[in-house]
Short mmCIF file of C-alpha atoms and ligand atoms in Angstrom, two decimals:
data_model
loop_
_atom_site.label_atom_id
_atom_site.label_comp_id
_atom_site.label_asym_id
_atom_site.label_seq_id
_atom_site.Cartn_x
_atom_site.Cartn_y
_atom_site.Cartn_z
CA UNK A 1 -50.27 136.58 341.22
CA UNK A 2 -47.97 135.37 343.88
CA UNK A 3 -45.59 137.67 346.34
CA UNK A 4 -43.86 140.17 344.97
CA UNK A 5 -39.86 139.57 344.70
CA UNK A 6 -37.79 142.18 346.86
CA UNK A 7 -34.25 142.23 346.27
CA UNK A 8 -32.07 144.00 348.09
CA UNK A 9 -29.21 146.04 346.09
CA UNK A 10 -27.59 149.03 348.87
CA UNK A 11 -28.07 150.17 352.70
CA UNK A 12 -31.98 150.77 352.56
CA UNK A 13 -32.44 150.58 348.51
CA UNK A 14 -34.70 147.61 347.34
CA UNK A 15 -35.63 146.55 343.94
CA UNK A 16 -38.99 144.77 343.90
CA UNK A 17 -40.78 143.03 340.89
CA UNK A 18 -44.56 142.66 340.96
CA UNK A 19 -46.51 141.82 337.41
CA UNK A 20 -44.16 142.31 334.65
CA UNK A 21 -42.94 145.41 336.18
CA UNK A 22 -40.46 146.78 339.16
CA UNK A 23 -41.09 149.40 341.84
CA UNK A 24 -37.68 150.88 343.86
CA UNK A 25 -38.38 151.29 347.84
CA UNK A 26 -35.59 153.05 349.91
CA UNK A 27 -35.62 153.07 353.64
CA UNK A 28 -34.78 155.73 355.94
CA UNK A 29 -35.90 155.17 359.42
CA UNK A 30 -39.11 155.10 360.14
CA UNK A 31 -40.52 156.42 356.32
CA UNK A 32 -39.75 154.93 352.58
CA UNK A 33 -39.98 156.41 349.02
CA UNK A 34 -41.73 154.35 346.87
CA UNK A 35 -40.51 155.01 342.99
CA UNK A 36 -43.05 153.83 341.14
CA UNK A 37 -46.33 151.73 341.86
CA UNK A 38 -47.13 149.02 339.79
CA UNK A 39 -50.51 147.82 337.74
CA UNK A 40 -54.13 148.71 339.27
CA UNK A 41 -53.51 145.15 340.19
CA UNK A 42 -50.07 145.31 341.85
CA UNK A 43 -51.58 147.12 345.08
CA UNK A 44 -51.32 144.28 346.89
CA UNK A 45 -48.01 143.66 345.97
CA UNK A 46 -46.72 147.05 346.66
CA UNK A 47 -47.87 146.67 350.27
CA UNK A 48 -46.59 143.58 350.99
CA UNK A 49 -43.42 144.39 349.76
CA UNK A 50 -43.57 147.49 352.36
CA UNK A 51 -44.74 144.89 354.99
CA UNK A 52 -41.88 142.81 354.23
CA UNK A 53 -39.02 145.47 354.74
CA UNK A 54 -41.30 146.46 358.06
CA UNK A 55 -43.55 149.45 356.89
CA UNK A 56 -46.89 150.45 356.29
CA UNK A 57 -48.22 152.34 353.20
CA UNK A 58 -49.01 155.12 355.98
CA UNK A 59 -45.16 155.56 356.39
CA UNK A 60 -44.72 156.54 352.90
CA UNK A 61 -43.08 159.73 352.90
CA UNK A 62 -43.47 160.34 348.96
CA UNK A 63 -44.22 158.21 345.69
CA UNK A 64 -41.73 159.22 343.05
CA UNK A 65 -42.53 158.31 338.79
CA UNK A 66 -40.80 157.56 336.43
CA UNK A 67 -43.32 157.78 333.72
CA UNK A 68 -46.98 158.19 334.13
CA UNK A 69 -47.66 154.88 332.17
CA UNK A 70 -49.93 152.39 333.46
CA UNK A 71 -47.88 149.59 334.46
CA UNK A 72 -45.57 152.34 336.91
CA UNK A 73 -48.71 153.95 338.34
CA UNK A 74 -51.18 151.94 338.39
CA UNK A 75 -51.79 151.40 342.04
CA UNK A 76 -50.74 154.92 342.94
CA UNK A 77 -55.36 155.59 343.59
CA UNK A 78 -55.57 152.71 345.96
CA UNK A 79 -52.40 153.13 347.66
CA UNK A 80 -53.87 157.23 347.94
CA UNK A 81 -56.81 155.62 349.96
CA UNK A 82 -54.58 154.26 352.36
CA UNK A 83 -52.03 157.11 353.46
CA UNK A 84 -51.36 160.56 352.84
CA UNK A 85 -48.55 161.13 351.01
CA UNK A 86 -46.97 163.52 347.50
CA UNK A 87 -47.19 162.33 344.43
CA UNK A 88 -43.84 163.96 342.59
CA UNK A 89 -42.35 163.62 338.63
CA UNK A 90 -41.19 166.28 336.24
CA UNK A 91 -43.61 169.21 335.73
CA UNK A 92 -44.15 167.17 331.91
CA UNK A 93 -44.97 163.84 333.72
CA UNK A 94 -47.39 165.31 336.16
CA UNK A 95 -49.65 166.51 333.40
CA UNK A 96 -49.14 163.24 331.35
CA UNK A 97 -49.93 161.36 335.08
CA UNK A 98 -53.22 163.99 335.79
CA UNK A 99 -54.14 162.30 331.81
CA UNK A 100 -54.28 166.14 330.37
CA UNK A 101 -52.44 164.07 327.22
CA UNK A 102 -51.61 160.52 327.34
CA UNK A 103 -48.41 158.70 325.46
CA UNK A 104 -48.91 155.04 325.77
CA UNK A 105 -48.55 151.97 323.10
CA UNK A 106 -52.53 150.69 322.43
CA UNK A 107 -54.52 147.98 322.79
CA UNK A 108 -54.64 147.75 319.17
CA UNK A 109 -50.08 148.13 318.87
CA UNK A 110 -50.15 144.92 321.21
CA UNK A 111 -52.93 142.75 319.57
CA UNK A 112 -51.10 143.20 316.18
CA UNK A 113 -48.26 141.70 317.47
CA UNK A 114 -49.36 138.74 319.91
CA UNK A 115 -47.88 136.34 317.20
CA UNK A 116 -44.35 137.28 318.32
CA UNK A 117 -42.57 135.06 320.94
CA UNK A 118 -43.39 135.76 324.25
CA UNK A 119 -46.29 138.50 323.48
CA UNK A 120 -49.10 136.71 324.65
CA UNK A 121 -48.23 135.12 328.05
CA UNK A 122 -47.10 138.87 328.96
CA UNK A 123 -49.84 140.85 327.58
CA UNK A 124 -52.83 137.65 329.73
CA UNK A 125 -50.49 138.65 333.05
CA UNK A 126 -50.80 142.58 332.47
CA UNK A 127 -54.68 142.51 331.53
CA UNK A 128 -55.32 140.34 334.87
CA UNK A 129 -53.16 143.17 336.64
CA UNK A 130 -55.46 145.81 335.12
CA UNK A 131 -53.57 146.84 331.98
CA UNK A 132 -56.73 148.18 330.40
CA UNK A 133 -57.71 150.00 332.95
CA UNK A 134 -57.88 154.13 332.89
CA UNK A 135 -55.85 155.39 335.51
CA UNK A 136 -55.51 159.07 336.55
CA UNK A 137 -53.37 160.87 339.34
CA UNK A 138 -54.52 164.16 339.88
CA UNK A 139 -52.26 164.80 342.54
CA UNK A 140 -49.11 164.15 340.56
CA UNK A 141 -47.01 167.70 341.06
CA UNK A 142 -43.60 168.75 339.96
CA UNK A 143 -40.58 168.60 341.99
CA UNK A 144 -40.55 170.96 344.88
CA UNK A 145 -37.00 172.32 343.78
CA UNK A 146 -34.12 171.27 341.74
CA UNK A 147 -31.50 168.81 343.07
CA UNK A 148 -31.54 165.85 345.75
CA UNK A 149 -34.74 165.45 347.31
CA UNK A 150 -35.43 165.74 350.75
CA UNK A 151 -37.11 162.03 351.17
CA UNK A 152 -35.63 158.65 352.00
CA UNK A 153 -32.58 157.95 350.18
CA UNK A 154 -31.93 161.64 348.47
CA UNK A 155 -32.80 160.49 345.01
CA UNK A 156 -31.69 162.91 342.33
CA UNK A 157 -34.23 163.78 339.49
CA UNK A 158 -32.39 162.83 335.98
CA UNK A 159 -34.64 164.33 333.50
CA UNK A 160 -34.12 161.73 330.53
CA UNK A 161 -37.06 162.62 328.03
CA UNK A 162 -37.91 159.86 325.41
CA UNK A 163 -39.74 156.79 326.36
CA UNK A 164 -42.45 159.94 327.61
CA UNK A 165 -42.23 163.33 327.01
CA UNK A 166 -40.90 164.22 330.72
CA UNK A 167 -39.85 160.90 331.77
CA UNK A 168 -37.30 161.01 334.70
CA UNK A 169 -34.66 158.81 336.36
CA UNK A 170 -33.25 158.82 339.91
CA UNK A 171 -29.80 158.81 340.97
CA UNK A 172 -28.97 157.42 344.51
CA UNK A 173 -25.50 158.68 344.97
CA UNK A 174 -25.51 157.64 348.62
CA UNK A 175 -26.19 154.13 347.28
CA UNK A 176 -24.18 154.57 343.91
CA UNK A 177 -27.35 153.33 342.18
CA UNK A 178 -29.44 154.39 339.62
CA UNK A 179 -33.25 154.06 339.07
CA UNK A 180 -33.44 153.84 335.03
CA UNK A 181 -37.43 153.37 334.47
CA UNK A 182 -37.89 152.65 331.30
CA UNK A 183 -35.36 154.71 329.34
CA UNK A 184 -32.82 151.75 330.61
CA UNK A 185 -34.17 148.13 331.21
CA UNK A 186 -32.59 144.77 331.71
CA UNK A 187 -35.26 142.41 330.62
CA UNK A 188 -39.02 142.07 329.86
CA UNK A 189 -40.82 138.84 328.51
CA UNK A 190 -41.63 140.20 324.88
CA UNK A 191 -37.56 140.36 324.41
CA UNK A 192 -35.26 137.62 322.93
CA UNK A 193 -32.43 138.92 325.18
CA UNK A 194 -31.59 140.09 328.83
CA UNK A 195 -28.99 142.62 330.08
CA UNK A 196 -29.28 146.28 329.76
CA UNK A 197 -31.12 147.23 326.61
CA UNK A 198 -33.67 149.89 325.96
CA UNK A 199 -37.38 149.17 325.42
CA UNK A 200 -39.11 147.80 322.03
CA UNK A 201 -39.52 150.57 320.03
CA UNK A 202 -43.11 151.07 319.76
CA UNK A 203 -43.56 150.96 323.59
CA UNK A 204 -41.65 154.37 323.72
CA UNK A 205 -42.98 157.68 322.31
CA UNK A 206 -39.88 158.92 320.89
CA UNK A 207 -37.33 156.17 320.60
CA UNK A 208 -34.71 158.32 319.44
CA UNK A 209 -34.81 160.94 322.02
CA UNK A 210 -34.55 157.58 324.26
CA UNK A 211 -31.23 156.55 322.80
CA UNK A 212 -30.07 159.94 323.72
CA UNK A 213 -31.17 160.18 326.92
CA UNK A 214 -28.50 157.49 327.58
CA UNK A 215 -26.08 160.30 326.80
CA UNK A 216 -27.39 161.78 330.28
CA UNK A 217 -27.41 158.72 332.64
CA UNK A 218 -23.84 157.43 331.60
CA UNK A 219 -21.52 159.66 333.06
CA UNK A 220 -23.40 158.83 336.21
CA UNK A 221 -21.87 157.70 339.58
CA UNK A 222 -23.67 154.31 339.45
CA UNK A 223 -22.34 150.86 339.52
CA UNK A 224 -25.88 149.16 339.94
CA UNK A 225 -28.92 149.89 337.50
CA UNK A 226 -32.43 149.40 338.99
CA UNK A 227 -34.69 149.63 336.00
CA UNK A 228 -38.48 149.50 335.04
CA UNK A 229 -38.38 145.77 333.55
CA UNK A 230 -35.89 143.03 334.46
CA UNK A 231 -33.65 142.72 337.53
CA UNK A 232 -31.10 144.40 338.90
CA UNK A 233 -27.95 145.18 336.96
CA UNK A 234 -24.47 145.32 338.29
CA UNK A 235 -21.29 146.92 336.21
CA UNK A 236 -20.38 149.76 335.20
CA UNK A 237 -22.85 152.41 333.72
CA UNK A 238 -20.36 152.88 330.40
CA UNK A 239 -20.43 148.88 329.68
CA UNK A 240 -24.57 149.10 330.38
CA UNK A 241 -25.46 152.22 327.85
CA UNK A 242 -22.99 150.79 325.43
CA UNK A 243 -24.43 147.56 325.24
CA UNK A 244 -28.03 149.06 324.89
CA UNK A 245 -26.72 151.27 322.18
CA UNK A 246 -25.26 148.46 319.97
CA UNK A 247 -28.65 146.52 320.46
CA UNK A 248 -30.67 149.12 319.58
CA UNK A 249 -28.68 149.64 316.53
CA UNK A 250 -28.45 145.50 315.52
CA UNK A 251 -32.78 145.80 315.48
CA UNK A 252 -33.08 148.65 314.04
ZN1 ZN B 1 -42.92 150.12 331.86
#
């Protein structure tokens, strides 16, 4: 399982990758927002990747999502055990993370295609991390208001529907970064190429509605992408959807 990988990208913003999978911590004094939480199994690496910048899950201010998938929530019921903090996404993402629906690739969509390159060494890592595992958050809530949020690092909801029903991205002005989830990613072992690129097909519920969503983030004051799955990205948003776009189209 190892340490998790913390990369810093801005003043207080912090990409870290845990199993398969990236979190986004920004810093503010003496409290962080945590965007996204890892597998069940990426507690651990959630808090030592706190510890390492110098804070304790108690100093979490809030725990932003993405999308209420497993591998992006995951640790969120441990990490409740050990502080006291909101849970926040789009109004559609809280019910998806409370499980009142659930929009997730199966068991069965990954076993059928293990043969591919790079499928089962990913798909070993995720089930030791918990993959399988039901995971709940009843106290995901919407957004207290529109606009910047009042937490460490003003993120700025992006509601980019696709990859879920009410999955949402955060713009850091103050750090002119963006966190992409997975409507935007850079990398992930199941795919033949890295750079920006959006997520195999079947791992999204409405792939289309994801290619449009790109629509939203590009005109974005952004120069560096911090996305669900791969590492940081630096260049300009235009070049990153662009290149996404053509790959999408070249597998299609
Ligand atoms: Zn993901």
């Amino acid at each position: 399982m190892g340490a998790p990988t913390v990369t810093q990208v801005a003043d207080g913003t912090y990409l870290v990758g845990g199993t398969e999978v990236n979190w986004t911590v920004l810093t503010d004094g003496d409290a962080v927002t945590l965007i996204d939480a890892g597998y069940p199994g990426d507690e651990h690496l959630v808090v030592e990747s706190l510890r390492s910048l110098g804070y304790r899950p108690e100093q979490i201010a809030a725990v932003l999502i993405t999308h209420a998938h497993i591998d992006h929530v995951g640790s969120l019921p441990g990490l409740l055990r050990r502080g006291t903090f909101p849970v926040h996404t789009s109004e559609q993402e809280a019910r998806h993370a409370r499980r009142e629906y659930l929009e997730q690739a199966t068991t069965l969509d990954v076993v059928t295609r293990l043969w591919r390159p790079g499928y089962l060494g990913w798909s070993l890592a995720i089930t030791r991390a918990g993959a399988t595992k039901h995971v709940r958050v009843p106290e995901a809530r919407p957004f207290p208001g529109p606009g910047p949020l009042d937490l460490p690092g003003h993120p700025v909801p992006v509601p980019t529907p696709g990859h879920t029903s009410g999955h949402t991205c955060y713009h850091l002005p103050e750090a002119g970064a963006l966190v992409t989830g997975d409507t935007l990613i850079t990398g992930h072992r199941t795919s033949p190429v890295s750079g920006p690129q959006l997520v195999t097909p079947f791992f999204s519920h409405d792939p289309a509605a994801t290619l449009a969503s790109l629509d939203v983030l590009e005109p974005l004051a952004a120069d560096v992408i911090l996305p669900g799955h791969g590492p940081a990205h630096r260049g300009p948003l235009k070049e990153a959807t662009a290149l996404a776009r053509e790959r999408a189209a070249a597998t299609r």
